[in-house]
Amino acid sequence: MKARLSFAVLFSLLLSSSAAFAQTQPTPPDSLRPAVRAYRNVVRLDVLVLLVRNLSYLLDGGTALPLLVGYERQLGPHVSGNVEALLDAGNAKERITGLALQLRHYVATPRHPTGLTGLYVAPMVGARLVKRDYLASFVWYTPSGYIQRRVLGGAGGAIGWQAAFGPQSRLVFDASLGLMGWKQLNNSAVPIGCISCSDDPTHYENSIIMPDARFSLGYRF
């Protein structure tokens, strides 16, 4: 009887010691999982605008090489700031440049606990400068060039997904879909005598709300 009691006490002590030791050790999956480096910066190039805008301009008989580049910086565990620049979009008669600013909030999940990957929502504001180049013929019949500038401001929001091509890969892709509203901010009245000039609204102003889509390839560091 005493031998059985002693064995039970010893067995209980061994179980308690094993449980305490197990709690202090990492589980095998975590211990074997490679460490993933935290990247705080991303630079991107939008490939969608290259395809869509160039195709539309080529169908209209024009040429364009629009570039939409972005830079994102992590500001907090789930928050980042993103700046985009639109360069040289348009044709010989109309050039468009612009800037946009996003404040992204990433949704935390077990797979994406922090960092610049996963599902995000982003309010955004933007500005566009549209330059129209006309050959003006004034009342005294002296041909001269005239450049009309329209300054637009916009606001809206987007929802998107950014992910890397692998846990250790620096290459990422970013896809988003949003809505923007644009409004002219300056006075771009047509001068008297400019026969070829017009003050027609740009395609940004044709609708109260416009869709705004992105598909970009990037590099994180």
Short mmCIF file of C-alpha atoms in Angstrom, two decimals:
data_model
loop_
_atom_site.label_atom_id
_atom_site.label_comp_id
_atom_site.label_asym_id
_atom_site.label_seq_id
_atom_site.Cartn_x
_atom_site.Cartn_y
_atom_site.Cartn_z
CA MET A 1 0.00 0.00 0.00
CA LYS A 2 2.78 2.41 0.91
CA ALA A 3 4.59 1.48 -2.31
CA ARG A 4 1.49 2.28 -4.37
CA LEU A 5 1.01 5.62 -2.58
CA SER A 6 4.63 6.55 -3.10
CA PHE A 7 4.41 5.66 -6.79
CA ALA A 8 1.24 7.78 -7.22
CA VAL A 9 2.88 10.78 -5.54
CA LEU A 10 5.99 10.43 -7.68
CA PHE A 11 3.93 10.06 -10.86
CA SER A 12 1.94 13.21 -10.00
CA LEU A 13 5.14 15.18 -9.42
CA LEU A 14 6.51 14.02 -12.77
CA LEU A 15 3.32 15.09 -14.57
CA SER A 16 3.40 18.52 -12.88
CA SER A 17 7.05 19.02 -13.80
CA SER A 18 6.43 18.01 -17.42
CA ALA A 19 3.49 20.40 -17.75
CA ALA A 20 5.49 23.29 -16.29
CA PHE A 21 8.39 22.57 -18.64
CA ALA A 22 6.08 22.38 -21.66
CA GLN A 23 4.60 25.78 -20.89
CA THR A 24 8.03 27.41 -20.94
CA GLN A 25 9.02 25.89 -24.32
CA PRO A 26 7.84 27.09 -27.77
CA THR A 27 5.61 24.76 -29.71
CA PRO A 28 7.33 22.87 -32.53
CA PRO A 29 5.53 24.72 -35.40
CA ASP A 30 6.55 28.12 -34.02
CA SER A 31 10.11 27.05 -33.31
CA LEU A 32 10.53 25.69 -36.83
CA ARG A 33 8.84 28.64 -38.54
CA PRO A 34 11.37 31.04 -40.15
CA ALA A 35 11.37 34.60 -38.90
CA VAL A 36 9.63 37.05 -41.26
CA ARG A 37 11.31 40.40 -41.55
CA ALA A 38 9.13 43.45 -40.96
CA TYR A 39 9.24 45.83 -43.93
CA ARG A 40 8.09 49.42 -43.36
CA ASN A 41 8.32 50.87 -46.88
CA VAL A 42 6.87 50.01 -50.28
CA VAL A 43 7.37 51.61 -53.71
CA ARG A 44 4.92 50.70 -56.50
CA LEU A 45 4.20 51.18 -60.19
CA ASP A 46 0.60 50.94 -61.38
CA VAL A 47 0.44 48.68 -64.44
CA LEU A 48 -3.33 49.10 -64.93
CA VAL A 49 -3.10 52.78 -65.87
CA LEU A 50 -0.39 51.97 -68.42
CA LEU A 51 -2.67 49.50 -70.20
CA VAL A 52 -6.04 51.27 -69.94
CA ARG A 53 -4.97 54.84 -70.68
CA ASN A 54 -2.60 53.93 -73.50
CA LEU A 55 -5.23 51.74 -75.13
CA SER A 56 -7.89 54.48 -74.97
CA TYR A 57 -5.54 57.11 -76.37
CA LEU A 58 -4.32 54.83 -79.16
CA LEU A 59 -7.91 54.11 -80.20
CA ASP A 60 -8.50 57.88 -80.38
CA GLY A 61 -5.39 58.39 -82.48
CA GLY A 62 -3.25 59.90 -79.72
CA THR A 63 -0.19 58.85 -77.76
CA ALA A 64 0.48 58.72 -74.04
CA LEU A 65 2.87 57.24 -71.53
CA PRO A 66 1.19 57.76 -68.16
CA LEU A 67 3.09 56.74 -65.06
CA LEU A 68 1.39 56.31 -61.69
CA VAL A 69 3.98 55.68 -58.98
CA GLY A 70 3.43 55.35 -55.24
CA TYR A 71 5.36 55.32 -51.99
CA GLU A 72 3.94 53.85 -48.76
CA ARG A 73 5.34 54.23 -45.26
CA GLN A 74 4.16 52.38 -42.17
CA LEU A 75 3.07 54.80 -39.42
CA GLY A 76 1.74 52.33 -36.84
CA PRO A 77 1.00 48.61 -36.39
CA HIS A 78 -1.98 48.79 -38.76
CA VAL A 79 -1.76 52.30 -40.27
CA SER A 80 0.27 53.66 -43.18
CA GLY A 81 0.49 56.75 -45.35
CA ASN A 82 0.56 56.37 -49.13
CA VAL A 83 1.49 59.07 -51.68
CA GLU A 84 0.84 58.68 -55.41
CA ALA A 85 2.08 60.79 -58.32
CA LEU A 86 0.53 60.76 -61.81
CA LEU A 87 3.07 61.80 -64.46
CA ASP A 88 2.53 62.79 -68.08
CA ALA A 89 -0.86 61.28 -68.80
CA GLY A 90 -2.61 62.58 -71.90
CA ASN A 91 -1.90 63.41 -75.52
CA ALA A 92 -0.38 66.28 -77.49
CA LYS A 93 -3.33 68.58 -76.76
CA GLU A 94 -4.04 67.59 -73.15
CA ARG A 95 -1.56 66.73 -70.41
CA ILE A 96 -2.57 65.52 -66.95
CA THR A 97 -0.42 65.39 -63.82
CA GLY A 98 -1.49 64.94 -60.23
CA LEU A 99 -0.98 63.83 -56.65
CA ALA A 100 -3.02 61.71 -54.25
CA LEU A 101 -2.75 60.93 -50.55
CA GLN A 102 -4.15 57.86 -48.78
CA LEU A 103 -4.32 56.96 -45.10
CA ARG A 104 -4.51 53.17 -45.09
CA HIS A 105 -5.84 51.07 -42.22
CA TYR A 106 -4.97 47.37 -42.47
CA VAL A 107 -7.32 44.80 -40.93
CA ALA A 108 -5.43 42.62 -38.45
CA THR A 109 -5.78 38.86 -38.96
CA PRO A 110 -3.79 35.87 -37.62
CA ARG A 111 -2.06 35.65 -41.00
CA HIS A 112 -1.44 39.41 -41.17
CA PRO A 113 -1.07 40.57 -37.55
CA THR A 114 0.85 43.71 -38.51
CA GLY A 115 2.72 45.32 -41.38
CA LEU A 116 1.86 46.44 -44.89
CA THR A 117 0.04 43.34 -46.15
CA GLY A 118 -3.55 42.19 -46.10
CA LEU A 119 -6.96 43.83 -46.48
CA TYR A 120 -7.10 47.60 -46.04
CA VAL A 121 -9.51 50.54 -46.28
CA ALA A 122 -8.27 54.00 -47.20
CA PRO A 123 -9.83 57.46 -47.35
CA MET A 124 -8.04 59.58 -49.96
CA VAL A 125 -7.77 63.06 -51.40
CA GLY A 126 -6.22 64.08 -54.70
CA ALA A 127 -5.43 66.92 -57.08
CA ARG A 128 -5.11 67.03 -60.87
CA LEU A 129 -3.62 69.67 -63.17
CA VAL A 130 -4.98 69.50 -66.73
CA LYS A 131 -3.12 71.50 -69.39
CA ARG A 132 -4.78 72.06 -72.77
CA ASP A 133 -2.62 73.41 -75.58
CA TYR A 134 -4.49 75.40 -78.26
CA LEU A 135 -3.42 77.29 -81.36
CA ALA A 136 -5.30 80.52 -80.72
CA SER A 137 -6.39 82.91 -83.46
CA PHE A 138 -7.28 86.24 -81.89
CA VAL A 139 -9.33 89.13 -83.26
CA TRP A 140 -6.29 90.73 -84.90
CA TYR A 141 -5.60 87.44 -86.74
CA THR A 142 -2.21 86.85 -85.13
CA PRO A 143 -1.77 83.11 -84.42
CA SER A 144 -0.29 82.32 -81.02
CA GLY A 145 -0.24 79.48 -78.54
CA TYR A 146 -2.64 79.36 -75.61
CA ILE A 147 -2.43 76.93 -72.66
CA GLN A 148 -5.50 76.45 -70.54
CA ARG A 149 -4.99 75.09 -67.03
CA ARG A 150 -7.74 73.40 -65.06
CA VAL A 151 -7.03 72.55 -61.41
CA LEU A 152 -9.20 69.77 -59.96
CA GLY A 153 -9.61 68.56 -56.40
CA GLY A 154 -11.04 65.21 -55.41
CA ALA A 155 -11.97 63.11 -52.39
CA GLY A 156 -13.12 59.55 -51.88
CA GLY A 157 -12.15 56.16 -50.52
CA ALA A 158 -10.92 52.72 -51.54
CA ILE A 159 -10.75 49.16 -50.34
CA GLY A 160 -7.87 46.93 -51.41
CA TRP A 161 -5.53 44.04 -50.80
CA GLN A 162 -1.73 44.10 -50.72
CA ALA A 163 0.29 40.91 -50.52
CA ALA A 164 3.81 39.64 -51.06
CA PHE A 165 4.69 36.86 -53.51
CA GLY A 166 6.17 34.90 -50.59
CA PRO A 167 6.91 35.25 -46.84
CA GLN A 168 10.49 36.32 -47.54
CA SER A 169 9.86 37.99 -50.91
CA ARG A 170 10.34 41.73 -51.32
CA LEU A 171 8.02 41.83 -54.37
CA VAL A 172 4.37 42.71 -53.69
CA PHE A 173 1.19 43.36 -55.62
CA ASP A 174 -1.55 45.79 -54.69
CA ALA A 175 -5.13 45.76 -56.03
CA SER A 176 -7.84 48.21 -54.99
CA LEU A 177 -11.18 49.62 -56.07
CA GLY A 178 -12.56 52.95 -54.92
CA LEU A 179 -14.80 55.91 -55.69
CA MET A 180 -13.73 59.54 -56.18
CA GLY A 181 -15.58 62.80 -56.69
CA TRP A 182 -13.83 65.66 -58.56
CA LYS A 183 -14.48 69.39 -58.77
CA GLN A 184 -12.76 72.24 -60.60
CA LEU A 185 -10.99 74.61 -58.19
CA ASN A 186 -9.79 77.44 -60.45
CA ASN A 187 -11.23 79.78 -63.06
CA SER A 188 -10.11 78.69 -66.53
CA ALA A 189 -12.20 81.05 -68.66
CA VAL A 190 -11.53 80.99 -72.42
CA PRO A 191 -10.06 84.32 -73.68
CA ILE A 192 -12.01 86.37 -76.19
CA GLY A 193 -10.94 85.64 -79.75
CA CYS A 194 -9.61 82.12 -79.13
CA ILE A 195 -11.61 80.28 -81.79
CA SER A 196 -10.26 76.79 -81.09
CA CYS A 197 -10.47 77.04 -77.31
CA SER A 198 -13.18 75.37 -75.25
CA ASP A 199 -13.99 75.16 -71.57
CA ASP A 200 -15.48 71.68 -71.69
CA PRO A 201 -15.19 69.66 -68.49
CA THR A 202 -12.58 66.91 -68.29
CA HIS A 203 -13.47 63.23 -68.03
CA TYR A 204 -12.93 63.55 -64.26
CA GLU A 205 -15.93 65.90 -64.09
CA ASN A 206 -18.34 64.01 -66.36
CA SER A 207 -19.86 62.19 -63.37
CA ILE A 208 -20.42 63.15 -59.76
CA ILE A 209 -18.69 59.96 -58.62
CA MET A 210 -16.07 58.11 -60.65
CA PRO A 211 -14.61 54.62 -60.12
CA ASP A 212 -10.93 54.55 -59.21
CA ALA A 213 -9.08 51.25 -59.69
CA ARG A 214 -5.47 50.22 -59.11
CA PHE A 215 -3.33 47.18 -59.86
CA SER A 216 0.30 47.79 -58.97
CA LEU A 217 3.54 45.87 -58.64
CA GLY A 218 5.90 46.96 -55.89
CA TYR A 219 9.07 46.42 -53.90
CA ARG A 220 9.19 46.52 -50.11
CA PHE A 221 12.17 47.40 -47.95
#
